[in-house]
mmCIF file of C-alpha atoms in Angstrom:
data_model
loop_
_atom_site.group_PDB
_atom_site.id
_atom_site.type_symbol
_atom_site.label_atom_id
_atom_site.label_comp_id
_atom_site.label_asym_id
_atom_site.label_seq_id
_atom_site.Cartn_x
_atom_site.Cartn_y
_atom_site.Cartn_z
ATOM 1 C CA UNK A 70 -11.866 16.470 20.912
ATOM 2 C CA UNK A 71 -12.531 14.474 24.050
ATOM 3 C CA UNK A 72 -10.318 15.676 26.883
ATOM 4 C CA UNK A 73 -9.920 14.776 30.558
ATOM 5 C CA UNK A 74 -7.241 14.810 33.235
ATOM 6 C CA UNK A 75 -6.587 11.129 32.581
ATOM 7 C CA UNK A 76 -7.362 10.414 28.910
ATOM 8 C CA UNK A 77 -9.867 7.632 28.364
ATOM 9 C CA UNK A 78 -8.779 4.587 26.425
ATOM 10 C CA UNK A 79 -9.383 5.116 22.731
ATOM 11 C CA UNK A 80 -11.558 1.993 22.753
ATOM 12 C CA UNK A 81 -13.928 3.901 25.073
ATOM 13 C CA UNK A 82 -14.099 7.002 22.871
ATOM 14 C CA UNK A 83 -17.122 6.550 20.622
ATOM 15 C CA UNK A 84 -16.033 8.885 17.830
ATOM 16 C CA UNK A 85 -12.649 7.205 17.451
ATOM 17 C CA UNK A 86 -14.309 3.794 17.560
ATOM 18 C CA UNK A 87 -16.725 4.725 14.755
ATOM 19 C CA UNK A 88 -13.878 6.038 12.624
ATOM 20 C CA UNK A 89 -11.777 2.955 13.317
ATOM 21 C CA UNK A 90 -14.576 0.510 12.423
ATOM 22 C CA UNK A 91 -15.391 2.311 9.184
ATOM 23 C CA UNK A 92 -11.770 2.436 8.118
ATOM 24 C CA UNK A 93 -11.243 -1.230 9.007
ATOM 25 C CA UNK A 94 -14.113 -2.289 6.746
ATOM 26 C CA UNK A 95 -12.875 -0.002 3.968
ATOM 27 C CA UNK A 96 -9.338 -1.324 4.385
ATOM 28 C CA UNK A 97 -10.586 -4.882 3.866
ATOM 29 C CA UNK A 98 -12.266 -3.839 0.640
ATOM 30 C CA UNK A 99 -9.128 -2.071 -0.511
ATOM 31 C CA UNK A 100 -7.097 -5.275 -0.153
ATOM 32 C CA UNK A 101 -9.417 -6.801 -2.746
ATOM 33 C CA UNK A 102 -8.796 -4.003 -5.242
ATOM 34 C CA UNK A 103 -5.056 -3.907 -4.491
ATOM 35 C CA UNK A 104 -4.837 -7.450 -5.863
ATOM 36 C CA UNK A 105 -7.749 -7.456 -8.308
ATOM 37 C CA UNK A 106 -6.914 -4.266 -10.217
ATOM 38 C CA UNK A 107 -3.387 -5.256 -11.338
ATOM 39 C CA UNK A 108 -4.562 -8.828 -11.984
ATOM 40 C CA UNK A 109 -7.340 -7.442 -14.170
ATOM 41 C CA UNK A 110 -4.689 -5.618 -16.192
ATOM 42 C CA UNK A 111 -2.216 -8.534 -16.308
ATOM 43 C CA UNK A 112 -4.524 -11.540 -16.733
ATOM 44 C CA UNK A 113 -7.675 -10.170 -18.377
ATOM 45 C CA UNK A 114 -6.212 -7.357 -20.497
ATOM 46 C CA UNK A 115 -2.713 -8.861 -21.010
ATOM 47 C CA UNK A 116 -0.950 -5.634 -20.001
ATOM 48 C CA UNK A 117 2.736 -5.053 -20.855
ATOM 49 C CA UNK A 118 5.322 -3.607 -18.405
ATOM 50 C CA UNK A 119 4.855 -0.204 -20.066
ATOM 51 C CA UNK A 120 1.097 -0.382 -19.553
ATOM 52 C CA UNK A 121 1.529 -1.433 -15.919
ATOM 53 C CA UNK A 122 3.784 1.589 -15.479
ATOM 54 C CA UNK A 123 1.092 3.846 -16.932
ATOM 55 C CA UNK A 124 -1.570 2.316 -14.668
ATOM 56 C CA UNK A 125 0.590 2.832 -11.597
ATOM 57 C CA UNK A 126 1.351 6.380 -12.732
ATOM 58 C CA UNK A 127 -2.359 7.121 -13.210
ATOM 59 C CA UNK A 128 -3.098 6.019 -9.642
ATOM 60 C CA UNK A 129 -0.327 8.175 -8.171
ATOM 61 C CA UNK A 130 -0.285 11.190 -10.506
ATOM 62 C CA UNK A 131 -2.950 13.066 -8.473
ATOM 63 C CA UNK A 132 -0.323 13.554 -5.749
ATOM 64 C CA UNK A 133 0.837 16.517 -7.827
ATOM 65 C CA UNK A 134 -2.421 18.245 -6.814
ATOM 66 C CA UNK A 135 -1.594 17.862 -3.121
ATOM 67 C CA UNK A 136 -0.570 21.481 -2.553
ATOM 68 C CA UNK A 137 -3.912 22.837 -3.769
ATOM 69 C CA UNK A 138 -5.940 20.188 -1.966
ATOM 70 C CA UNK A 139 -4.048 20.985 1.237
ATOM 71 C CA UNK A 140 -5.325 24.569 1.181
ATOM 72 C CA UNK A 141 -8.845 23.237 0.667
ATOM 73 C CA UNK A 142 -8.549 20.767 3.551
ATOM 74 C CA UNK A 143 -7.450 23.554 5.917
ATOM 75 C CA UNK A 144 -10.590 25.609 5.211
ATOM 76 C CA UNK A 145 -13.363 23.006 4.825
ATOM 77 C CA UNK A 146 -14.825 20.594 7.366
ATOM 78 C CA UNK A 147 -12.685 17.501 7.053
ATOM 79 C CA UNK A 148 -15.524 15.066 7.799
ATOM 80 C CA UNK A 149 -17.470 16.458 4.830
ATOM 81 C CA UNK A 150 -14.488 15.898 2.539
ATOM 82 C CA UNK A 151 -14.055 12.343 3.834
ATOM 83 C CA UNK A 152 -17.677 11.515 3.029
ATOM 84 C CA UNK A 153 -17.444 13.015 -0.464
ATOM 85 C CA UNK A 154 -14.224 11.117 -1.221
ATOM 86 C CA UNK A 155 -15.580 7.739 -0.105
ATOM 87 C CA UNK A 156 -18.849 8.217 -1.993
ATOM 88 C CA UNK A 157 -16.954 8.997 -5.188
ATOM 89 C CA UNK A 158 -14.645 6.000 -4.827
ATOM 90 C CA UNK A 159 -17.628 3.732 -4.237
ATOM 91 C CA UNK A 160 -19.237 4.825 -7.517
ATOM 92 C CA UNK A 161 -16.044 4.719 -9.586
ATOM 93 C CA UNK A 162 -14.890 1.278 -8.467
ATOM 94 C CA UNK A 163 -18.432 -0.057 -8.714
ATOM 95 C CA UNK A 164 -18.376 0.804 -12.410
ATOM 96 C CA UNK A 165 -15.501 -1.625 -13.163
ATOM 97 C CA UNK A 166 -17.454 -4.874 -12.619
ATOM 98 C CA UNK A 167 -20.374 -3.365 -14.547
ATOM 99 C CA UNK A 168 -18.199 -2.458 -17.543
ATOM 100 C CA UNK A 169 -16.517 -5.887 -17.394
ATOM 101 C CA UNK A 170 -19.898 -7.628 -17.302
ATOM 102 C CA UNK A 171 -20.899 -5.678 -20.429
ATOM 103 C CA UNK A 172 -17.697 -6.837 -22.156
ATOM 104 C CA UNK A 173 -16.423 -3.276 -22.673
ATOM 105 C CA UNK A 174 -13.418 -3.257 -20.332
ATOM 106 C CA UNK A 175 -10.180 -1.834 -21.787
ATOM 107 C CA UNK A 176 -6.850 -0.831 -20.251
ATOM 108 C CA UNK A 177 -7.602 2.819 -21.085
ATOM 109 C CA UNK A 178 -10.702 2.642 -18.882
ATOM 110 C CA UNK A 179 -8.556 1.424 -15.987
ATOM 111 C CA UNK A 180 -6.231 4.392 -16.550
ATOM 112 C CA UNK A 181 -9.150 6.827 -16.223
ATOM 113 C CA UNK A 182 -10.666 5.092 -13.191
ATOM 114 C CA UNK A 183 -7.233 4.854 -11.584
ATOM 115 C CA UNK A 184 -6.650 8.575 -12.083
ATOM 116 C CA UNK A 185 -10.033 9.593 -10.643
ATOM 117 C CA UNK A 186 -9.779 7.184 -7.709
ATOM 118 C CA UNK A 187 -6.296 8.578 -7.088
ATOM 119 C CA UNK A 188 -7.707 12.113 -6.872
ATOM 120 C CA UNK A 189 -10.337 11.070 -4.325
ATOM 121 C CA UNK A 190 -7.833 8.982 -2.354
ATOM 122 C CA UNK A 191 -5.586 12.034 -2.147
ATOM 123 C CA UNK A 192 -8.475 14.103 -0.791
ATOM 124 C CA UNK A 193 -9.397 11.383 1.709
ATOM 125 C CA UNK A 194 -5.868 10.771 2.978
ATOM 126 C CA UNK A 195 -5.124 14.464 3.499
ATOM 127 C CA UNK A 196 -8.442 14.957 5.265
ATOM 128 C CA UNK A 197 -8.242 11.972 7.614
ATOM 129 C CA UNK A 198 -4.658 12.740 8.656
ATOM 130 C CA UNK A 199 -5.823 16.227 9.615
ATOM 131 C CA UNK A 200 -9.136 14.983 11.078
ATOM 132 C CA UNK A 201 -7.731 12.506 13.616
ATOM 133 C CA UNK A 202 -6.135 15.173 15.892
ATOM 134 C CA UNK A 203 -9.610 16.716 16.298
ATOM 135 C CA UNK A 204 -10.937 13.426 17.711
ATOM 136 C CA UNK A 205 -8.193 12.515 20.193
ATOM 137 C CA UNK A 206 -5.550 14.178 22.349
ATOM 138 C CA UNK A 207 -2.132 14.833 20.841
ATOM 139 C CA UNK A 208 -0.477 12.551 23.391
ATOM 140 C CA UNK A 209 -2.727 9.753 22.087
ATOM 141 C CA UNK A 210 -1.658 10.146 18.449
ATOM 142 C CA UNK A 211 0.900 7.313 18.491
ATOM 143 C CA UNK A 212 -1.718 5.058 20.101
ATOM 144 C CA UNK A 213 -4.396 6.138 17.621
ATOM 145 C CA UNK A 214 -2.169 5.702 14.593
ATOM 146 C CA UNK A 215 -0.961 2.352 15.965
ATOM 147 C CA UNK A 216 -4.497 1.056 16.449
ATOM 148 C CA UNK A 217 -5.397 2.018 12.899
ATOM 149 C CA UNK A 218 -2.351 0.232 11.521
ATOM 150 C CA UNK A 219 -2.995 -2.778 13.764
ATOM 151 C CA UNK A 220 -6.390 -3.246 12.154
ATOM 152 C CA UNK A 221 -4.801 -2.774 8.732
ATOM 153 C CA UNK A 222 -2.234 -5.432 9.632
ATOM 154 C CA UNK A 223 -4.939 -7.865 10.772
ATOM 155 C CA UNK A 224 -6.795 -7.272 7.537
ATOM 156 C CA UNK A 225 -3.601 -7.807 5.558
ATOM 157 C CA UNK A 226 -3.486 -11.320 7.041
ATOM 158 C CA UNK A 227 -6.974 -12.387 5.959
ATOM 159 C CA UNK A 228 -7.683 -9.878 3.174
ATOM 160 C CA UNK A 229 -5.310 -11.045 0.421
ATOM 161 C CA UNK A 230 -6.258 -14.682 0.935
ATOM 162 C CA UNK A 231 -9.922 -13.743 0.714
ATOM 163 C CA UNK A 232 -9.112 -11.606 -2.321
ATOM 164 C CA UNK A 233 -7.386 -14.516 -4.050
ATOM 165 C CA UNK A 234 -10.360 -16.776 -3.355
ATOM 166 C CA UNK A 235 -12.870 -14.167 -4.546
ATOM 167 C CA UNK A 236 -10.878 -13.500 -7.706
ATOM 168 C CA UNK A 237 -10.727 -17.223 -8.426
ATOM 169 C CA UNK A 238 -14.476 -17.491 -7.881
ATOM 170 C CA UNK A 239 -15.722 -14.279 -9.498
ATOM 171 C CA UNK A 240 -12.792 -13.110 -11.714
ATOM 172 C CA UNK A 241 -10.671 -10.084 -10.840
ATOM 173 C CA UNK A 242 -12.873 -7.251 -12.178
ATOM 174 C CA UNK A 243 -16.079 -8.597 -10.594
ATOM 175 C CA UNK A 244 -14.393 -9.017 -7.176
ATOM 176 C CA UNK A 245 -13.819 -5.239 -7.023
ATOM 177 C CA UNK A 246 -17.520 -4.799 -6.163
ATOM 178 C CA UNK A 247 -16.611 -5.807 -2.581
ATOM 179 C CA UNK A 248 -14.413 -2.714 -2.299
ATOM 180 C CA UNK A 249 -17.220 -0.496 -3.582
ATOM 181 C CA UNK A 250 -19.521 -1.838 -0.855
ATOM 182 C CA UNK A 251 -16.838 -1.284 1.805
ATOM 183 C CA UNK A 252 -16.708 2.418 0.947
ATOM 184 C CA UNK A 253 -20.434 2.632 1.675
ATOM 185 C CA UNK A 254 -19.745 1.243 5.165
ATOM 186 C CA UNK A 255 -17.085 3.913 5.663
ATOM 187 C CA UNK A 256 -19.521 6.656 4.637
ATOM 188 C CA UNK A 257 -22.077 5.420 7.177
ATOM 189 C CA UNK A 258 -19.490 5.382 9.985
ATOM 190 C CA UNK A 259 -18.430 8.949 9.169
ATOM 191 C CA UNK A 260 -22.050 10.134 9.194
ATOM 192 C CA UNK A 261 -22.440 8.694 12.709
ATOM 193 C CA UNK A 262 -19.470 10.628 14.154
ATOM 194 C CA UNK A 263 -20.468 13.552 16.353
ATOM 195 C CA UNK A 264 -17.629 15.941 17.091
ATOM 196 C CA UNK A 265 -16.835 19.643 17.031
ATOM 197 C CA UNK A 266 -13.843 20.125 14.791
ATOM 198 C CA UNK A 267 -11.434 22.939 15.602
ATOM 199 C CA UNK A 268 -12.860 26.098 14.058
ATOM 200 C CA UNK A 269 -11.237 26.414 10.663
ATOM 201 C CA UNK A 270 -10.209 29.822 9.412
ATOM 202 C CA UNK A 271 -12.140 30.962 6.365
ATOM 203 C CA UNK A 272 -9.765 31.822 3.557
ATOM 204 C CA UNK A 273 -10.106 35.477 2.504
ATOM 205 C CA UNK A 274 -11.225 35.661 -1.123
ATOM 206 C CA UNK A 275 -8.457 38.111 -2.009
ATOM 207 C CA UNK A 276 -5.692 36.021 -0.442
ATOM 208 C CA UNK A 277 -3.448 34.222 -2.915
ATOM 209 C CA UNK A 278 -3.659 30.439 -2.857
ATOM 210 C CA UNK A 279 0.077 30.426 -3.584
ATOM 211 C CA UNK A 280 0.677 32.310 -0.332
ATOM 212 C CA UNK A 281 -1.250 29.653 1.575
ATOM 213 C CA UNK A 282 0.650 26.888 -0.194
ATOM 214 C CA UNK A 283 3.888 28.646 0.725
ATOM 215 C CA UNK A 284 2.912 28.651 4.409
ATOM 216 C CA UNK A 285 2.508 24.872 4.328
ATOM 217 C CA UNK A 286 5.817 24.317 2.538
ATOM 218 C CA UNK A 287 7.602 26.661 4.951
ATOM 219 C CA UNK A 288 6.143 24.877 7.984
ATOM 220 C CA UNK A 289 7.333 21.535 6.581
ATOM 221 C CA UNK A 290 10.681 22.531 5.099
ATOM 222 C CA UNK A 291 11.536 24.969 7.884
ATOM 223 C CA UNK A 292 11.391 22.216 10.508
ATOM 224 C CA UNK A 293 14.620 20.167 10.187
ATOM 225 C CA UNK A 294 13.230 16.826 11.357
ATOM 226 C CA UNK A 295 10.151 17.089 9.113
ATOM 227 C CA UNK A 296 12.306 18.155 6.154
ATOM 228 C CA UNK A 297 14.715 15.249 6.610
ATOM 229 C CA UNK A 298 11.861 12.760 6.979
ATOM 230 C CA UNK A 299 10.333 14.087 3.765
ATOM 231 C CA UNK A 300 13.595 13.555 1.878
ATOM 232 C CA UNK A 301 13.875 9.999 3.227
ATOM 233 C CA UNK A 302 10.259 9.272 2.310
ATOM 234 C CA UNK A 303 10.774 10.672 -1.190
ATOM 235 C CA UNK A 304 13.751 8.414 -1.828
ATOM 236 C CA UNK A 305 11.829 5.433 -0.496
ATOM 237 C CA UNK A 306 8.799 6.249 -2.649
ATOM 238 C CA UNK A 307 10.877 6.453 -5.825
ATOM 239 C CA UNK A 308 12.483 3.040 -5.432
ATOM 240 C CA UNK A 309 9.505 1.313 -3.837
ATOM 241 C CA UNK A 310 7.207 2.440 -6.662
ATOM 242 C CA UNK A 311 9.625 0.805 -9.102
ATOM 243 C CA UNK A 312 9.125 -2.495 -7.302
ATOM 244 C CA UNK A 313 5.374 -2.245 -6.788
ATOM 245 C CA UNK A 314 4.695 -1.345 -10.425
ATOM 246 C CA UNK A 315 5.946 -4.665 -11.786
ATOM 247 C CA UNK A 316 5.642 -6.938 -8.732
ATOM 248 C CA UNK A 317 2.424 -8.672 -9.834
ATOM 249 C CA UNK A 318 3.741 -8.922 -13.399
ATOM 250 C CA UNK A 319 6.974 -10.525 -12.116
ATOM 251 C CA UNK A 320 5.179 -12.986 -9.846
ATOM 252 C CA UNK A 321 2.567 -14.046 -12.417
ATOM 253 C CA UNK A 322 4.597 -14.014 -15.643
ATOM 254 C CA UNK A 323 8.105 -15.056 -14.510
ATOM 255 C CA UNK A 324 7.507 -17.003 -11.299
ATOM 256 C CA UNK A 325 4.216 -18.525 -12.557
ATOM 257 C CA UNK A 326 2.330 -18.108 -9.279
ATOM 258 C CA UNK A 327 -1.474 -18.143 -9.103
ATOM 259 C CA UNK A 328 -3.759 -15.474 -7.646
ATOM 260 C CA UNK A 329 -4.315 -17.712 -4.604
ATOM 261 C CA UNK A 330 -0.562 -18.120 -4.012
ATOM 262 C CA UNK A 331 -0.087 -14.375 -4.402
ATOM 263 C CA UNK A 332 -2.829 -13.758 -1.852
ATOM 264 C CA UNK A 333 -1.190 -16.277 0.492
ATOM 265 C CA UNK A 334 2.114 -14.378 0.307
ATOM 266 C CA UNK A 335 0.453 -11.130 1.325
ATOM 267 C CA UNK A 336 -1.623 -12.820 4.032
ATOM 268 C CA UNK A 337 1.274 -14.555 5.766
ATOM 269 C CA UNK A 338 3.445 -11.450 5.639
ATOM 270 C CA UNK A 339 0.573 -9.546 7.231
ATOM 271 C CA UNK A 340 1.326 -11.363 10.497
ATOM 272 C CA UNK A 341 4.676 -9.554 10.578
ATOM 273 C CA UNK A 342 2.903 -6.259 9.945
ATOM 274 C CA UNK A 343 0.584 -6.880 12.879
ATOM 275 C CA UNK A 344 3.566 -7.730 15.075
ATOM 276 C CA UNK A 345 5.197 -4.453 14.034
ATOM 277 C CA UNK A 346 2.172 -2.374 14.989
ATOM 278 C CA UNK A 347 1.983 -4.107 18.377
ATOM 279 C CA UNK A 348 5.687 -3.480 19.072
ATOM 280 C CA UNK A 349 6.141 0.052 17.751
ATOM 281 C CA UNK A 350 4.697 1.893 20.767
ATOM 282 C CA UNK A 351 7.109 0.254 23.209
ATOM 283 C CA UNK A 352 10.087 0.666 20.889
ATOM 284 C CA UNK A 353 9.338 4.377 20.460
ATOM 285 C CA UNK A 354 9.090 4.791 24.246
ATOM 286 C CA UNK A 355 12.433 3.054 24.817
ATOM 287 C CA UNK A 356 14.492 4.177 21.821
ATOM 288 C CA UNK A 357 12.729 7.327 20.641
ATOM 289 C CA UNK A 358 11.147 7.975 17.239
ATOM 290 C CA UNK A 359 14.458 8.516 15.403
ATOM 291 C CA UNK A 360 15.983 5.130 16.209
ATOM 292 C CA UNK A 361 12.657 3.427 15.523
ATOM 293 C CA UNK A 362 12.494 5.020 12.068
ATOM 294 C CA UNK A 363 16.057 3.863 11.345
ATOM 295 C CA UNK A 364 15.118 0.296 12.289
ATOM 296 C CA UNK A 365 12.024 0.427 10.098
ATOM 297 C CA UNK A 366 13.898 1.717 7.054
ATOM 298 C CA UNK A 367 16.540 -1.012 7.477
ATOM 299 C CA UNK A 368 13.951 -3.796 7.558
ATOM 300 C CA UNK A 369 12.002 -2.497 4.557
ATOM 301 C CA UNK A 370 15.182 -2.143 2.488
ATOM 302 C CA UNK A 371 16.255 -5.716 3.270
ATOM 303 C CA UNK A 372 12.785 -7.042 2.475
ATOM 304 C CA UNK A 373 12.742 -5.287 -0.902
ATOM 305 C CA UNK A 374 16.058 -6.888 -1.844
ATOM 306 C CA UNK A 375 14.908 -10.401 -0.859
ATOM 307 C CA UNK A 376 11.881 -10.083 -3.145
ATOM 308 C CA UNK A 377 14.158 -9.257 -6.086
ATOM 309 C CA UNK A 378 16.167 -12.450 -5.433
ATOM 310 C CA UNK A 379 13.146 -14.802 -5.514
ATOM 311 C CA UNK A 380 13.662 -17.734 -7.876
ATOM 312 C CA UNK A 381 14.385 -21.467 -8.107
ATOM 313 C CA UNK A 382 11.968 -24.097 -6.856
ATOM 314 C CA UNK A 383 8.426 -23.189 -5.835
ATOM 315 C CA UNK A 384 9.269 -23.673 -2.155
ATOM 316 C CA UNK A 385 12.315 -21.382 -2.396
ATOM 317 C CA UNK A 386 10.295 -18.781 -4.289
ATOM 318 C CA UNK A 387 7.631 -18.782 -1.581
ATOM 319 C CA UNK A 388 10.216 -18.593 1.217
ATOM 320 C CA UNK A 389 11.960 -15.587 -0.345
ATOM 321 C CA UNK A 390 8.759 -13.771 -1.274
ATOM 322 C CA UNK A 391 7.096 -14.378 2.081
ATOM 323 C CA UNK A 392 10.331 -13.523 3.927
ATOM 324 C CA UNK A 393 10.824 -10.342 1.933
ATOM 325 C CA UNK A 394 7.233 -9.229 2.362
ATOM 326 C CA UNK A 395 7.379 -10.099 6.072
ATOM 327 C CA UNK A 396 10.485 -7.964 6.656
ATOM 328 C CA UNK A 397 8.922 -5.114 4.715
ATOM 329 C CA UNK A 398 5.620 -5.422 6.612
ATOM 330 C CA UNK A 399 7.416 -5.603 9.967
ATOM 331 C CA UNK A 400 9.480 -2.502 9.216
ATOM 332 C CA UNK A 401 6.707 -0.361 7.746
ATOM 333 C CA UNK A 402 5.026 0.503 11.106
ATOM 334 C CA UNK A 403 8.413 1.222 12.708
ATOM 335 C CA UNK A 404 8.962 3.824 10.022
ATOM 336 C CA UNK A 405 5.446 5.048 9.310
ATOM 337 C CA UNK A 406 3.852 5.506 12.729
ATOM 338 C CA UNK A 407 6.629 7.592 14.387
ATOM 339 C CA UNK A 408 7.082 9.897 11.385
ATOM 340 C CA UNK A 409 3.318 10.458 11.040
ATOM 341 C CA UNK A 410 2.973 11.114 14.771
ATOM 342 C CA UNK A 411 5.908 13.552 14.673
ATOM 343 C CA UNK A 412 4.249 15.493 11.877
ATOM 344 C CA UNK A 413 0.880 15.585 13.634
ATOM 345 C CA UNK A 414 2.391 16.586 16.990
ATOM 346 C CA UNK A 415 4.656 19.330 15.630
ATOM 347 C CA UNK A 416 2.171 21.016 13.276
ATOM 348 C CA UNK A 417 -0.503 23.526 14.382
ATOM 349 C CA UNK A 418 -4.023 22.313 13.591
ATOM 350 C CA UNK A 419 -4.751 25.146 11.153
ATOM 351 C CA UNK A 420 -1.690 24.141 9.082
ATOM 352 C CA UNK A 421 -2.085 20.351 9.196
ATOM 353 C CA UNK A 422 -3.800 20.078 5.828
ATOM 354 C CA UNK A 423 -1.158 22.141 4.035
ATOM 355 C CA UNK A 424 1.798 20.495 5.774
ATOM 356 C CA UNK A 425 0.453 17.015 5.017
ATOM 357 C CA UNK A 426 -0.234 18.128 1.445
ATOM 358 C CA UNK A 427 3.261 19.557 0.982
ATOM 359 C CA UNK A 428 4.768 16.324 2.215
ATOM 360 C CA UNK A 429 2.477 14.259 -0.002
ATOM 361 C CA UNK A 430 3.310 16.394 -3.047
ATOM 362 C CA UNK A 431 7.025 15.817 -2.562
ATOM 363 C CA UNK A 432 6.826 12.154 -1.522
ATOM 364 C CA UNK A 433 3.940 10.787 -3.588
ATOM 365 C CA UNK A 434 4.548 13.116 -6.511
ATOM 366 C CA UNK A 435 7.666 11.135 -7.367
ATOM 367 C CA UNK A 436 5.764 7.833 -7.585
ATOM 368 C CA UNK A 437 4.608 8.348 -11.214
ATOM 369 C CA UNK A 438 8.246 8.893 -12.194
ATOM 370 C CA UNK A 439 9.268 5.676 -10.450
ATOM 371 C CA UNK A 440 6.394 3.821 -12.113
ATOM 372 C CA UNK A 441 7.321 5.025 -15.600
ATOM 373 C CA UNK A 442 11.016 4.254 -15.024
ATOM 374 C CA UNK A 443 10.039 0.781 -13.822
ATOM 375 C CA UNK A 444 7.943 0.118 -16.916
ATOM 376 C CA UNK A 445 10.720 1.257 -19.251
ATOM 377 C CA UNK A 446 13.440 -0.699 -17.431
ATOM 378 C CA UNK A 447 11.198 -3.754 -17.197
ATOM 379 C CA UNK A 448 10.812 -3.784 -20.979
ATOM 380 C CA UNK A 449 14.502 -3.186 -21.692
ATOM 381 C CA UNK A 450 16.446 -4.824 -18.836
ATOM 382 C CA UNK A 451 13.912 -7.367 -17.621
ATOM 383 C CA UNK A 452 11.675 -7.537 -14.567
ATOM 384 C CA UNK A 453 14.223 -9.065 -12.169
ATOM 385 C CA UNK A 454 16.934 -6.534 -13.049
ATOM 386 C CA UNK A 455 14.477 -3.721 -12.379
ATOM 387 C CA UNK A 456 13.572 -5.213 -8.996
ATOM 388 C CA UNK A 457 17.273 -5.463 -8.096
ATOM 389 C CA UNK A 458 17.784 -1.783 -8.955
ATOM 390 C CA UNK A 459 14.823 -0.974 -6.701
ATOM 391 C CA UNK A 460 16.291 -2.979 -3.815
ATOM 392 C CA UNK A 461 19.720 -1.359 -4.148
ATOM 393 C CA UNK A 462 18.058 2.066 -4.180
ATOM 394 C CA UNK A 463 16.186 1.301 -0.946
ATOM 395 C CA UNK A 464 19.457 0.327 0.736
ATOM 396 C CA UNK A 465 21.174 3.518 -0.479
ATOM 397 C CA UNK A 466 18.271 5.608 0.879
ATOM 398 C CA UNK A 467 19.030 4.159 4.302
ATOM 399 C CA UNK A 468 22.321 6.071 4.460
ATOM 400 C CA UNK A 469 20.425 9.379 4.455
ATOM 401 C CA UNK A 470 19.278 8.641 8.008
ATOM 402 C CA UNK A 471 22.882 8.728 9.247
ATOM 403 C CA UNK A 472 23.520 12.186 7.757
ATOM 404 C CA UNK A 473 20.289 13.819 8.914
ATOM 405 C CA UNK A 474 18.568 14.938 12.099
ATOM 406 C CA UNK A 475 16.300 11.874 12.076
ATOM 407 C CA UNK A 476 18.419 9.590 14.238
ATOM 408 C CA UNK A 477 18.693 12.310 16.924
ATOM 409 C CA UNK A 478 14.912 12.547 17.449
ATOM 410 C CA UNK A 479 14.345 11.104 20.919
ATOM 411 C CA UNK A 480 10.909 12.513 21.794
ATOM 412 C CA UNK A 481 7.808 14.126 20.318
ATOM 413 C CA UNK A 482 8.084 17.926 20.603
ATOM 414 C CA UNK A 483 4.932 19.955 21.150
ATOM 415 C CA UNK A 484 3.951 22.948 19.067
ATOM 416 C CA UNK A 485 1.960 26.080 19.625
ATOM 417 C CA UNK A 486 -1.509 26.291 18.082
ATOM 418 C CA UNK A 487 -0.928 29.921 17.233
#
């Protein structure tokens, strides 16, 4: 980690810059797949709500492996794991356009690819969250996380529009090749990073993996603010996964929007996301992380409800969808950046992998349940009714903040590395 009396700007730290560039390119590619994969299922394979629920579940089911992966991440060089994960995702996603070109694409193949990509994404996300604190100072974590999300927000402005155009030009499955290429760029950037990671403790062969998992859970659950944030995130994940599972189906089948219009919705709402990442640092400094998280959860809940209400004329549909996505995108950094920075600042480096994994197990592990519930409700109650239930759930989750330690968090505590 680069250290000095007065920390250099992150833009002048070469290792951070390499990581940031690689992740920005990869993030652009991922916006293509985020739109192209569900459109492949809906438009090309004529997927039902139940099948969309299964696809969403396949992508998120690997979260249940988080606890075991967390132990691995705490005892293996994180950069090595990042390279392995990106290489695997490049090969898996690159196979989709090939299979489609051969005329062999089936929904079951998407389930398998989704599951395997989900496993590698889990490994990557746990590793990079634990890797960043080895590149920059802890007091720069909010800035580092903000810069990463700022680039993601910029990409969310241009990416979906580009995705819609590419899908219209190439078809959805063929457009995914762009994402495969972007993972290659990420691998190259990671290979160029030169840093000495904190020496990781080798796990004794006779030591129980369950004991190590327990240490991560205890570090997370034994810290009130981290425990309360995990509960809030779990509630949000359950209801948000219900919305995301059938969103494309709702927009394409019921609202009759095109891939280009769908990309436009995501692109315009990305401006709000960029604004959020630019504002979050100052809001955290003035109000503290707790109040910022409360604001973020409020905006995302309101945005989710507006999306469920979309209907009427095309102009009204676009206003409600863009407005809902904009509120959600604006609120997401207010919630995500402070809670991530709290977790990174309060957790010793040698426990970061397991703490992040424990949180991911509890928060992301509930997504498959939400996806399956969404598919079942979508078939039986209708897509709009399911979206309304999701929006109401997001609003109810907001009340947890008032009964927890979250709103009292006014600064970022430091922790011992012992």
